[in-house]
Amino acid sequence: MSQPPPPPPPNQPPGGASPDEPEGPPSLSKETPDQKTPGQQAPDGPGQQSPEQQSPDQQAPQAPAQPPQQGGFGAPPQPPGGGYGYPQQPPSGGGYGYPQQQGGFGAPPQGPGYGFPQQPPHAGYGYPQQPGQPPGQPPYGPGGPGMYPTAPPGGYGPGGPGAPGGGANGKVIAIIAAAVAAVVVIATVGFFLVNDDSDTESRKKNGPSPTGGEKPASAEGKELFKIKSPTISSDRPASVPGAWATDEIFAKSTVHGIIGMDASSGEEAWNVELDGEVCATSRHVADDGRTALIFKESKAERADCTQIAVIDLDDGKKTWQKSLPDGDIVSASGVNLTISQNVVAAKWIGGSVGYKVTSGTRLWQSLEQGNCEDEGFAGGKVLMAVVRCGSYSDPVLKVQKVDPETGKSTWEFDVPKGVERTRIISTDPVVLAISAGTSTTTDVMTVGEDKKLKAKISLGDRKYDPGCYTEVESCASVAVDEKFVYMPTGTHEGQTSSTNEIIAFDFETGKPEWKSDAGEQRTMIPVRVLDGKLIAYKKPTYSGNGGQVVAIDPEGRGKQEIYLENPGGSSRTENNFAAISMREPPLYQNGRLFLHHTLISRNSVNSYAQYLGIGFGAE
């Protein structure tokens, strides 16, 4: 640690920081390695609630003895609807898919019934307008546009001391708690290509295809392989974040390594051993087929997460490995890692650093010593950072575009006052998820190149869920293109069973434009935008039908085409992956679907997490 943590704030939950508590401040401007002096950050510690009581924003992953049996993404639908983090009964009035409550911050106006509300054309889909309000924009909270209500007295959460987000202990306790429970606060993993879809010049042979994932030759799917979970002897769960897909390889982290599967043959292609347990991974892959991860310095249970390495996914070789600067104690809960424009950006409690993917050359470094700090990075086509300054009770948040080669800010958006936490959903175009007046995600915002807020999509009473957790780059169930933001609704009662929809929100106005139904006995989430279509994953049915990959055509306003239908014989295993939560987003590449776990335990390897990963493809 470059310096001891500051004294604890007065309103903090016992036993550690709230998972959605502000982590500390990032630099308002990116400076050279010798100049930048951001502040100190506390890790996101596990809350004091049970998983059943916590929302996705609050919940640390657990290892249940068996898959959940009620509601939520991937769980077998059971009437009445509700499920993971959602109300048990559909609220009266608006119905799922569109906001319903009138007035107040984060409570969109009321709309009638399930599906599309019947509104006059000028009101837009589901958003009746307030007098003097621009079309498509729900009302803001106190302070007018650009201002959000501050949290109520007694802590960040809505309940004050003793409630989620309330309490009395501080960041020192949070750091200690996180060191013990680091394994349960892990990076969300997914797969996004860093290079543009039209870029085919710099790829290595057999590297990730920029347009990989086209429609398979046949919609009739088969199981390609299953990766058996290793036996866990310790009572402590093991963190296994990280999964990536190229045209030919599916790679998955194990307890002390990475395994690569040949997606065509279903055989193991390579296996890379690591010094210790995986702490964090990049969800992105560089344009030459490499990705990055941070792992522990040894296999000892209390070893620190000090090692960073780049792995070539095509040949399964380690390109380089280094120790993070300063040798500070690094726990998994304080680590963030991403890739953009062939630069690896890493953040930990104590500083941040940028390396060249190909060589490991250090490009920039910053130590957290002042009033601001980098909360974390998001990658892809553009490197972005969330920067936090000021006090923990009254933070100032900025979102910056960062030059990957220098670490300096090139663009900055001022997050509205009253927002406690910001996640980055997309760096190009810029889409953010924010927590305002509470510790859970309340709104999704789109931001223009002019650094101004375009639209705010209020999530209401968990009516929509982007699947965001505590990390900056952790929203696992939302996809974006230049026209739309695609989000799933909460699970609710259909005609005969639980179901949900994906809603397409207009990027410019935030208005819901169209919806696509999962159908009876199914729920679905967005996976990625590919060739102008939204790829979505539908979970298996409780009656034994396998999951589906569907392509949703925006031009057809939600019309679906089945790309892959998984075999019913694999539905039980498939459901074990889908039923845990939306923290583990599926991967779809080159016509193949891959599901994976990020946490295993001694008990889970004999039940729901018997396998680390599973792949499906065309017959």
JSON list of N, CA, C and O in Angstrom, two decimals, residues 299-316:
[
{"chain": "A", "resi": 299, "resn": "LYS", "atom": "N", "xyz": [0.40, -20.38, -4.92]},
{"chain": "A", "resi": 299, "resn": "LYS", "atom": "CA", "xyz": [-0.82, -21.15, -4.70]},
{"chain": "A", "resi": 299, "resn": "LYS", "atom": "C", "xyz": [-1.29, -21.10, -3.24]},
{"chain": "A", "resi": 299, "resn": "LYS", "atom": "O", "xyz": [-2.29, -21.72, -2.90]},
{"chain": "A", "resi": 300, "resn": "ALA", "atom": "N", "xyz": [-0.57, -20.38, -2.41]},
{"chain": "A", "resi": 300, "resn": "ALA", "atom": "CA", "xyz": [-0.98, -20.23, -1.01]},
{"chain": "A", "resi": 300, "resn": "ALA", "atom": "C", "xyz": [-2.33, -19.52, -0.95]},
{"chain": "A", "resi": 300, "resn": "ALA", "atom": "O", "xyz": [-2.60, -18.60, -1.73]},
{"chain": "A", "resi": 301, "resn": "GLU", "atom": "N", "xyz": [-3.15, -19.93, 0.01]},
{"chain": "A", "resi": 301, "resn": "GLU", "atom": "CA", "xyz": [-4.50, -19.40, 0.10]},
{"chain": "A", "resi": 301, "resn": "GLU", "atom": "C", "xyz": [-4.53, -17.88, 0.28]},
{"chain": "A", "resi": 301, "resn": "GLU", "atom": "O", "xyz": [-5.39, -17.20, -0.27]},
{"chain": "A", "resi": 302, "resn": "ARG", "atom": "N", "xyz": [-3.59, -17.34, 1.04]},
{"chain": "A", "resi": 302, "resn": "ARG", "atom": "CA", "xyz": [-3.57, -15.90, 1.32]},
{"chain": "A", "resi": 302, "resn": "ARG", "atom": "C", "xyz": [-2.55, -15.14, 0.47]},
{"chain": "A", "resi": 302, "resn": "ARG", "atom": "O", "xyz": [-2.15, -14.04, 0.81]},
{"chain": "A", "resi": 303, "resn": "ALA", "atom": "N", "xyz": [-2.14, -15.73, -0.65]},
{"chain": "A", "resi": 303, "resn": "ALA", "atom": "CA", "xyz": [-1.20, -15.05, -1.53]},
{"chain": "A", "resi": 303, "resn": "ALA", "atom": "C", "xyz": [-1.85, -13.81, -2.13]},
{"chain": "A", "resi": 303, "resn": "ALA", "atom": "O", "xyz": [-3.08, -13.72, -2.27]},
{"chain": "A", "resi": 304, "resn": "ASP", "atom": "N", "xyz": [-1.01, -12.84, -2.50]},
{"chain": "A", "resi": 304, "resn": "ASP", "atom": "CA", "xyz": [-1.51, -11.58, -3.05]},
{"chain": "A", "resi": 304, "resn": "ASP", "atom": "C", "xyz": [-1.61, -11.66, -4.57]},
{"chain": "A", "resi": 304, "resn": "ASP", "atom": "O", "xyz": [-0.87, -12.39, -5.24]},
{"chain": "A", "resi": 305, "resn": "CYS", "atom": "N", "xyz": [-2.51, -10.83, -5.11]},
{"chain": "A", "resi": 305, "resn": "CYS", "atom": "CA", "xyz": [-2.73, -10.78, -6.56]},
{"chain": "A", "resi": 305, "resn": "CYS", "atom": "C", "xyz": [-1.75, -9.79, -7.18]},
{"chain": "A", "resi": 305, "resn": "CYS", "atom": "O", "xyz": [-2.10, -8.65, -7.51]},
{"chain": "A", "resi": 306, "resn": "THR", "atom": "N", "xyz": [-0.51, -10.19, -7.34]},
{"chain": "A", "resi": 306, "resn": "THR", "atom": "CA", "xyz": [0.54, -9.28, -7.78]},
{"chain": "A", "resi": 306, "resn": "THR", "atom": "C", "xyz": [1.02, -9.52, -9.20]},
{"chain": "A", "resi": 306, "resn": "THR", "atom": "O", "xyz": [1.77, -8.71, -9.74]},
{"chain": "A", "resi": 307, "resn": "GLN", "atom": "N", "xyz": [0.62, -10.62, -9.84]},
{"chain": "A", "resi": 307, "resn": "GLN", "atom": "CA", "xyz": [1.17, -10.99, -11.13]},
{"chain": "A", "resi": 307, "resn": "GLN", "atom": "C", "xyz": [0.20, -10.65, -12.27]},
{"chain": "A", "resi": 307, "resn": "GLN", "atom": "O", "xyz": [-1.00, -10.90, -12.18]},
{"chain": "A", "resi": 308, "resn": "ILE", "atom": "N", "xyz": [0.75, -10.07, -13.34]},
{"chain": "A", "resi": 308, "resn": "ILE", "atom": "CA", "xyz": [-0.03, -9.77, -14.53]},
{"chain": "A", "resi": 308, "resn": "ILE", "atom": "C", "xyz": [0.63, -10.43, -15.73]},
{"chain": "A", "resi": 308, "resn": "ILE", "atom": "O", "xyz": [1.86, -10.46, -15.82]},
{"chain": "A", "resi": 309, "resn": "ALA", "atom": "N", "xyz": [-0.17, -10.99, -16.62]},
{"chain": "A", "resi": 309, "resn": "ALA", "atom": "CA", "xyz": [0.39, -11.69, -17.78]},
{"chain": "A", "resi": 309, "resn": "ALA", "atom": "C", "xyz": [-0.54, -11.53, -18.96]},
{"chain": "A", "resi": 309, "resn": "ALA", "atom": "O", "xyz": [-1.74, -11.27, -18.82]},
{"chain": "A", "resi": 310, "resn": "VAL", "atom": "N", "xyz": [0.03, -11.68, -20.16]},
{"chain": "A", "resi": 310, "resn": "VAL", "atom": "CA", "xyz": [-0.73, -11.71, -21.41]},
{"chain": "A", "resi": 310, "resn": "VAL", "atom": "C", "xyz": [-0.59, -13.09, -22.01]},
{"chain": "A", "resi": 310, "resn": "VAL", "atom": "O", "xyz": [0.51, -13.65, -22.09]},
{"chain": "A", "resi": 311, "resn": "ILE", "atom": "N", "xyz": [-1.73, -13.66, -22.42]},
{"chain": "A", "resi": 311, "resn": "ILE", "atom": "CA", "xyz": [-1.79, -15.01, -22.99]},
{"chain": "A", "resi": 311, "resn": "ILE", "atom": "C", "xyz": [-2.23, -14.93, -24.44]},
{"chain": "A", "resi": 311, "resn": "ILE", "atom": "O", "xyz": [-3.19, -14.22, -24.77]},
{"chain": "A", "resi": 312, "resn": "ASP", "atom": "N", "xyz": [-1.53, -15.66, -25.31]},
{"chain": "A", "resi": 312, "resn": "ASP", "atom": "CA", "xyz": [-1.95, -15.80, -26.70]},
{"chain": "A", "resi": 312, "resn": "ASP", "atom": "C", "xyz": [-2.98, -16.92, -26.77]},
{"chain": "A", "resi": 312, "resn": "ASP", "atom": "O", "xyz": [-2.67, -18.08, -26.49]},
{"chain": "A", "resi": 313, "resn": "LEU", "atom": "N", "xyz": [-4.21, -16.58, -27.11]},
{"chain": "A", "resi": 313, "resn": "LEU", "atom": "CA", "xyz": [-5.29, -17.57, -27.10]},
{"chain": "A", "resi": 313, "resn": "LEU", "atom": "C", "xyz": [-5.20, -18.57, -28.23]},
{"chain": "A", "resi": 313, "resn": "LEU", "atom": "O", "xyz": [-5.79, -19.65, -28.16]},
{"chain": "A", "resi": 314, "resn": "ASP", "atom": "N", "xyz": [-4.47, -18.24, -29.29]},
{"chain": "A", "resi": 314, "resn": "ASP", "atom": "CA", "xyz": [-4.37, -19.16, -30.41]},
{"chain": "A", "resi": 314, "resn": "ASP", "atom": "C", "xyz": [-3.41, -20.32, -30.14]},
{"chain": "A", "resi": 314, "resn": "ASP", "atom": "O", "xyz": [-3.74, -21.47, -30.39]},
{"chain": "A", "resi": 315, "resn": "ASP", "atom": "N", "xyz": [-2.24, -19.99, -29.58]},
{"chain": "A", "resi": 315, "resn": "ASP", "atom": "CA", "xyz": [-1.26, -21.05, -29.35]},
{"chain": "A", "resi": 315, "resn": "ASP", "atom": "C", "xyz": [-1.11, -21.41, -27.87]},
{"chain": "A", "resi": 315, "resn": "ASP", "atom": "O", "xyz": [-0.36, -22.32, -27.52]},
{"chain": "A", "resi": 316, "resn": "GLY", "atom": "N", "xyz": [-1.82, -20.69, -26.99]},
{"chain": "A", "resi": 316, "resn": "GLY", "atom": "CA", "xyz": [-1.78, -21.05, -25.57]},
{"chain": "A", "resi": 316, "resn": "GLY", "atom": "C", "xyz": [-0.46, -20.76, -24.91]},
{"chain": "A", "resi": 316, "resn": "GLY", "atom": "O", "xyz": [-0.08, -21.45, -23.96]}
]
